[in-house]
Coordinates of C-alpha atoms and ligand atoms in Angstrom, one line a residue:
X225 CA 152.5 110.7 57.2
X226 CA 153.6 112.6 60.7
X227 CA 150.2 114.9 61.0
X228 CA 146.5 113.9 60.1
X229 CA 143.8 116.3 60.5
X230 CA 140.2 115.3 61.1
X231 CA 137.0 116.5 60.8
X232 CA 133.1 116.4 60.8
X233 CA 131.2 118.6 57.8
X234 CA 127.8 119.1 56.7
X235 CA 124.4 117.5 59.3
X236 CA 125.4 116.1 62.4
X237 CA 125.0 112.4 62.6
X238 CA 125.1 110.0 65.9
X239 CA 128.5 107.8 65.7
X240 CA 130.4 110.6 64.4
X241 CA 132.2 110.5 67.6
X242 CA 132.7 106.9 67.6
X243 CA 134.4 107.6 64.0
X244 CA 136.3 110.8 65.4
X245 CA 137.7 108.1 68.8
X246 CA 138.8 105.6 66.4
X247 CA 140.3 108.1 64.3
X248 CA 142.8 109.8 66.7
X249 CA 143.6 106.1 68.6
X250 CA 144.2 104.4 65.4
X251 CA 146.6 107.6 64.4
X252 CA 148.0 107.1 67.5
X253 CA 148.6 103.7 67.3
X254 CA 150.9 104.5 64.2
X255 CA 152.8 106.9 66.0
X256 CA 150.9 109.8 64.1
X257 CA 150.2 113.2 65.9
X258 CA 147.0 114.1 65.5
X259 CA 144.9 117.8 65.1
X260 CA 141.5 117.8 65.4
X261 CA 139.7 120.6 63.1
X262 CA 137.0 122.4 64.4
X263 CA 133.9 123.2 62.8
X264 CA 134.5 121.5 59.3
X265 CA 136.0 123.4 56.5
X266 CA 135.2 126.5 58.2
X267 CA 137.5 125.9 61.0
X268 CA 140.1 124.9 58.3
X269 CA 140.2 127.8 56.6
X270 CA 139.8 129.5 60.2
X271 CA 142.9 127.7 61.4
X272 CA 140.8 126.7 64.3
X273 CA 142.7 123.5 65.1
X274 CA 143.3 121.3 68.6
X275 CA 145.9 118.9 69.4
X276 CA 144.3 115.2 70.4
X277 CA 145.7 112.3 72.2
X278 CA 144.2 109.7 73.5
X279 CA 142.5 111.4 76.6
X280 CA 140.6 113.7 74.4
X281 CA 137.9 111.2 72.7
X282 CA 137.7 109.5 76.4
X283 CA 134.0 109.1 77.1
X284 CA 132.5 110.5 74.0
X285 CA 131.6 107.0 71.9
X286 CA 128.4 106.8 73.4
X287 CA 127.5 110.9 72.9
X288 CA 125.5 112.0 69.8
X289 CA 126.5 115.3 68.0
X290 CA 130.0 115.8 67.3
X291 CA 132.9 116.9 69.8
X292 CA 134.8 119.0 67.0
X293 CA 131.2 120.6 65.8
X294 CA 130.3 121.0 62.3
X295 CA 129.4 123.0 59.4
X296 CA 128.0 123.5 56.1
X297 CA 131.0 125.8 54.2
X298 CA 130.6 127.7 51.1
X299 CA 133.8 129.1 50.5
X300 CA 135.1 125.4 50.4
X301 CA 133.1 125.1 46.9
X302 CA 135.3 127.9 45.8
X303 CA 138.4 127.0 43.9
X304 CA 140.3 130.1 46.1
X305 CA 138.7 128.4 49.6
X306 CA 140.4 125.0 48.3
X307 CA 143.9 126.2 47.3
X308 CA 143.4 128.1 50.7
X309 CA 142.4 125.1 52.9
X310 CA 145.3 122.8 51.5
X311 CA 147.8 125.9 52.0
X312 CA 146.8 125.8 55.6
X313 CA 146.9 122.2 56.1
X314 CA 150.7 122.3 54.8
X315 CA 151.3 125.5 57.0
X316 CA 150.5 123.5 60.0
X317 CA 152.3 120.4 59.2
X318 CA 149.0 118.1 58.4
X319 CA 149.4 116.2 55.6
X320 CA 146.6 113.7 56.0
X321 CA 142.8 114.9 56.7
X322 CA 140.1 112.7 57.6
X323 CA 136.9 113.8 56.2
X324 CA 133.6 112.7 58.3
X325 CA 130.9 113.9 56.4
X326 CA 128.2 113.4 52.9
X327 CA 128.5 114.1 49.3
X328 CA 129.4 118.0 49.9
X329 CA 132.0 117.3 52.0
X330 CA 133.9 114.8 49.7
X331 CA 134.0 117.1 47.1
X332 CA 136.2 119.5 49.0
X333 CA 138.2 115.9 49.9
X334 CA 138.9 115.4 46.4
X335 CA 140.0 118.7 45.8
X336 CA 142.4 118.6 48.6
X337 CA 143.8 115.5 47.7
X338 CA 144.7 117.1 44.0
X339 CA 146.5 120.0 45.8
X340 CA 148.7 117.5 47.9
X341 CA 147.0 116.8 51.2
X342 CA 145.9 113.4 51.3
X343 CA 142.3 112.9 52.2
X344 CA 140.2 109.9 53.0
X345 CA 136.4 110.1 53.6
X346 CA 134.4 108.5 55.6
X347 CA 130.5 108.5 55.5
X348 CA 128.7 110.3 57.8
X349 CA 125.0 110.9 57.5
X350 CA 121.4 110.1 58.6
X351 CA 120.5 110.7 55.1
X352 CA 122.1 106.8 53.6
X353 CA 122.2 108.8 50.7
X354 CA 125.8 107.9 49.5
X355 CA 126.0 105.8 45.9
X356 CA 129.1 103.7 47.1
X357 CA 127.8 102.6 50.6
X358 CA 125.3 100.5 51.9
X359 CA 125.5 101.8 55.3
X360 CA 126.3 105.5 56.5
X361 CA 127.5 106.6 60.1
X362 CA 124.1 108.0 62.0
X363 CA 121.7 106.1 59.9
X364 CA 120.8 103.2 62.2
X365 CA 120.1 105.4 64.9
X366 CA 117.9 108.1 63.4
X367 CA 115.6 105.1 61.8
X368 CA 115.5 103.4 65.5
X369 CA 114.9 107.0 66.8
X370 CA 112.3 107.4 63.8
X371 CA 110.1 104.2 65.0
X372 CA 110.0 104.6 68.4
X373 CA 108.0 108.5 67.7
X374 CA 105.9 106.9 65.0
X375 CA 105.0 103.9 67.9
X376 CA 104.0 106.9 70.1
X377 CA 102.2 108.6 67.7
X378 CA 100.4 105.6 66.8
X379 CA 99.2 105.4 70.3
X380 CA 97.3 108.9 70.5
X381 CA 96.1 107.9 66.5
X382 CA 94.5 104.9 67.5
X383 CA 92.9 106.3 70.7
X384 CA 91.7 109.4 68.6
X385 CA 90.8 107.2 65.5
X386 CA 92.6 109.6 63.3
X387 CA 94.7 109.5 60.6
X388 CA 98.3 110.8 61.2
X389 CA 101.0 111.8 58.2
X390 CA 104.7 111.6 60.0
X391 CA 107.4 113.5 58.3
X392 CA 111.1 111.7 58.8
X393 CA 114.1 113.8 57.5
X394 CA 116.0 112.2 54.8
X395 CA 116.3 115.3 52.1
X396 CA 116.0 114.1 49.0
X397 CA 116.3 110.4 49.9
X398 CA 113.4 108.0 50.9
X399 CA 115.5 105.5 53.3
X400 CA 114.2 106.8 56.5
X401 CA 111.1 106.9 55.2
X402 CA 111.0 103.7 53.9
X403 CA 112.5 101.5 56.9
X404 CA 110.9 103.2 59.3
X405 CA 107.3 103.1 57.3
X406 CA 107.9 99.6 56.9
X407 CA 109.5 98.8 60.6
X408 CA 106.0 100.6 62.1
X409 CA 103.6 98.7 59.7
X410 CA 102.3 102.1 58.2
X411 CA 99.5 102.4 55.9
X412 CA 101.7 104.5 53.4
X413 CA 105.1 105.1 52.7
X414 CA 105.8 108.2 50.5
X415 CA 109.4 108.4 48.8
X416 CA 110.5 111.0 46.5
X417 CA 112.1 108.5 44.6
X418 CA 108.8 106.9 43.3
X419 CA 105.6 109.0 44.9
X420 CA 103.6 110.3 41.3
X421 CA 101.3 112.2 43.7
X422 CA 98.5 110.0 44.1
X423 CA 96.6 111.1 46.8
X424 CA 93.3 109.7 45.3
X425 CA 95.0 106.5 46.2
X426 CA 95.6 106.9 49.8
X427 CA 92.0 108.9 50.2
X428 CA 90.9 105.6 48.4
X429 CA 92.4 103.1 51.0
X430 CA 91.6 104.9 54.2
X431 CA 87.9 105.2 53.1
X432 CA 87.2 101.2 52.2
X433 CA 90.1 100.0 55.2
X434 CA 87.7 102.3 57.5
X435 CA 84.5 100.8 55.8
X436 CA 86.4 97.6 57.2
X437 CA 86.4 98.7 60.4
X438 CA 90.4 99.7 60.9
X439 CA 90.6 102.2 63.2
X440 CA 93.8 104.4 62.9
X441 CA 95.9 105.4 59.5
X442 CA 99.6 106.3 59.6
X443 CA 101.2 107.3 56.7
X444 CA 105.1 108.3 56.4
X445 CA 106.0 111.1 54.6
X446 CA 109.7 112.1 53.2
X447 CA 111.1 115.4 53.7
X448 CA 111.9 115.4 49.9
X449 CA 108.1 115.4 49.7
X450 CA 107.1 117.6 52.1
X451 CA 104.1 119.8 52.9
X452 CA 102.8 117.5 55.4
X453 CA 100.3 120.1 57.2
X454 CA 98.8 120.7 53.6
X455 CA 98.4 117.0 52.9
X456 CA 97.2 116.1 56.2
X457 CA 94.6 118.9 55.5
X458 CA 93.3 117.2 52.1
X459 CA 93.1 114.3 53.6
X460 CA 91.2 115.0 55.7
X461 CA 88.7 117.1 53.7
X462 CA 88.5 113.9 51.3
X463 CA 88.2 111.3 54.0
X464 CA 86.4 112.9 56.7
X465 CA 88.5 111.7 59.2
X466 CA 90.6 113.7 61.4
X467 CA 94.2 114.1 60.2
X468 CA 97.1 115.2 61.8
X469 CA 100.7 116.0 60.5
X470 CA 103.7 115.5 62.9
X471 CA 107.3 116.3 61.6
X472 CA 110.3 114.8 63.6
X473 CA 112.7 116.9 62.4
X474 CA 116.0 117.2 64.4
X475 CA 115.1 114.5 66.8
X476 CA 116.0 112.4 64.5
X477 CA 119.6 113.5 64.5
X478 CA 120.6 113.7 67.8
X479 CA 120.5 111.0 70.3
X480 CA 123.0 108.6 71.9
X481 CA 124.1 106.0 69.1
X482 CA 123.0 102.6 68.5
X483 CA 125.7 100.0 68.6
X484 CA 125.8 99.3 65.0
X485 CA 126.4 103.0 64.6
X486 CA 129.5 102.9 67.0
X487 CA 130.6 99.8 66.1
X488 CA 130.6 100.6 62.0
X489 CA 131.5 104.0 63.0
X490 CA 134.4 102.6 64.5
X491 CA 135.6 100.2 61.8
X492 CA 135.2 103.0 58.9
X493 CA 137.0 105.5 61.2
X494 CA 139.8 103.4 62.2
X495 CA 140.2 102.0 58.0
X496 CA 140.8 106.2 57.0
X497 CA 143.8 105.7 59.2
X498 CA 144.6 102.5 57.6
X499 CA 144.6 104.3 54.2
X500 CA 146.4 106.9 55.1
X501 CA 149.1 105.2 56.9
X502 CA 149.4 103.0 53.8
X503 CA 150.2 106.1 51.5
X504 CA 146.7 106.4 49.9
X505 CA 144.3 109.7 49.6
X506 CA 141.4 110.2 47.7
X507 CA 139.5 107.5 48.9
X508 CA 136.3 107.1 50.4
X509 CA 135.5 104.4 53.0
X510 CA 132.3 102.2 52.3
X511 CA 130.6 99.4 53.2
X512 CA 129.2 97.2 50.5
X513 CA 128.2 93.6 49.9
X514 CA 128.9 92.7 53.7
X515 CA 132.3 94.5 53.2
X516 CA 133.9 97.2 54.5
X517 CA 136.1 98.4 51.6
X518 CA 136.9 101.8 49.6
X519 CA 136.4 104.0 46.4
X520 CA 137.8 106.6 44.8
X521 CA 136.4 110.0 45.6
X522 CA 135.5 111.2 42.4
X523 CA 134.3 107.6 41.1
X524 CA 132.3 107.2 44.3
X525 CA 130.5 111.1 43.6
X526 CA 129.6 109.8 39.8
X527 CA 128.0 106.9 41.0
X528 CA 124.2 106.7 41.5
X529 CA 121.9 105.1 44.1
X530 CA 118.1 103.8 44.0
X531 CA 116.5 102.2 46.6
X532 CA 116.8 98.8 46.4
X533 CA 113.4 97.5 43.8
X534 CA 112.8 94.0 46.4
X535 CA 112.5 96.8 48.9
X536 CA 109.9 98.5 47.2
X537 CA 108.1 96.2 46.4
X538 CA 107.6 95.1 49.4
X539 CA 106.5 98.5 50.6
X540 CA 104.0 98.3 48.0
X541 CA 103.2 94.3 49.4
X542 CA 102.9 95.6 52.9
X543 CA 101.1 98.7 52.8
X544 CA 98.4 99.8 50.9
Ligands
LIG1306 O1 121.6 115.5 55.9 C1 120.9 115.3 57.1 C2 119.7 116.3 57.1 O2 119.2 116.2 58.4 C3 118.7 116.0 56.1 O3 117.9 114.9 56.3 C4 118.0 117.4 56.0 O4 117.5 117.6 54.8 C5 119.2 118.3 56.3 O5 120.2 117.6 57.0 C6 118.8 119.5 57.1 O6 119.9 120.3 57.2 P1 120.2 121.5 58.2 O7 121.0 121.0 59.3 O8 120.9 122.5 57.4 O9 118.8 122.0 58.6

């Protein structure tokens, strides 16, 4: 391999430029030139490339966001945006790509790699939503970001003696939700994973903890739940007490990484080198069982993820 291409695809995620660093000095460090592709698959297929060396990922391991930008790209689904995407990549020489991205994103990885570009993947995604992996790049930072709102928020809740529902981003995934409901010692923790709906529950334990004398409710809500304001709404036309929804929304995405984001970030982006330099594509990198390690794409897509049943039971242990 002479040429690798890299790139970020799909929601932003804070360590993505730790991963993109370790990308372009690890490529280096093999004596591979290396193009950075802009905007995801969408630059690809726009032939919207820059060269890298070393001095181009200087000072960006502590930024969140992505240097080389990011996208969500349709025609990359399309079996005529693939052929064209891997058409370009051999037009300009690249015959590695580095993939930075979620589910979506590997998808057009694997299909690249059948059409004779290799591809490695590497996880990138607040989300934690990926079967093979026990860690994603972006994670550890939006759940730290995550906590610190819901402490804030906590503080005007208590002083009011309300009852807040906090929304945390996660799609259709309940991580976020869960570590940072359990992290702030919320009252609720609502997953799409496992909620049945039961608001009669939570009416239930805010009226006897209030009885009780407890002064302030927080309850964590997942995206893949949603309608917060509705919710907050009967809640507080079943409870009588005042209820508030806040949703963090992109806060939770930006942000200047946490170390365990730049230092895994690092590791994972450094390995798709590895892989690459030792003649492999279509793999993903992962971390699993205290491991960094690596799937195959398309065995790594048809796998399926839960969270973790200790974890939820001790959700259910520590909450209501
Ligand atoms: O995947 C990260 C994420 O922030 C999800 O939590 C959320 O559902 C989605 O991206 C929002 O995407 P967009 O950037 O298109 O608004």
């Amino acid at each position: 391999i002479e040429t690798i291409g890299v790139l970020t695809s799909g929601g932003d995620a804070p360590g993505m430029n730790a991963a993109i660093r370790a990308v372009v000095r690890t490529a280096l460090h093999y004596g591979m030139k290396v193009k950075g592709i802009m905007r995801g698959y969408s630059g690809l297929l726009d032939e919207e490339f820059i060269d890298m060396n070393a001095r181009s990922v200087a000072d960006i391991i502590n930024r969140g966001g992505t240097i080389l930008y990011t996208a969500r790209c349709m025609e990359m689904v399309t079996e005529e945006g693939q052929r064209q995407a891997a058409e370009i990549c051999k037009k300009h020489g690249i015959d590695g790509v580095v993939v930075i991205g979620g589910d979506g994103s590997f998808k057009g990885a694997g299909k690249l790699s059948k059409l004779g570009i290799n591809t490695i993947g590497v996880p990138g995604t607040i989300d934690l939503d990926i079967a093979c992996t026990e860690y994603t790049i972006g994670f550890d930072t939006a759940v730290n970001t995550a906590i610190d709102a819901i402490d804030k928020v906590r503080d005007t809740s208590t002083s009011h003696e309300r009852c807040s529902i906090i929304e945390v981003m996660g799609r259709h995934a309940g991580y976020i939700a869960l570590w940072s409901g359990i992290a702030t010692g919320s009252d609720a923790i609502l997953i799409p994973e496992h909620y049945d709906g039961n608001e009669q529950e939570i009416v239930n334990h805010i009226i006897a903890s209030r009885k009780r004398g407890k002064k302030h409710f927080i309850i964590i809500n997942a995206e893949g739940i949603g309608h917060s304001s509705s919710m907050a709404k009967r809640i507080e036309a079943a409870t009588g007490i005042e209820t508030r929804a806040t949703i963090l929304g992109y806060m939770q995405r930006g942000g200047s990484p946490s170390c365990k984001d730049r230092f895994y970030a690092s590791i994972m982006g450094s390995k798709a080198v590895d892989l690459l330099a030792e003649g492999k594509s279509n793999r993903l990198v992962a971390y699993r069982n205290g491991e960094f390690c690596d799937f195959d794409i398309e065995e790594a897509l048809r796998m399926k993820k839960d969270i973790p049943a200790y974890q939820l039971e001790l959700s259910a242990k520590l909450t209501r």
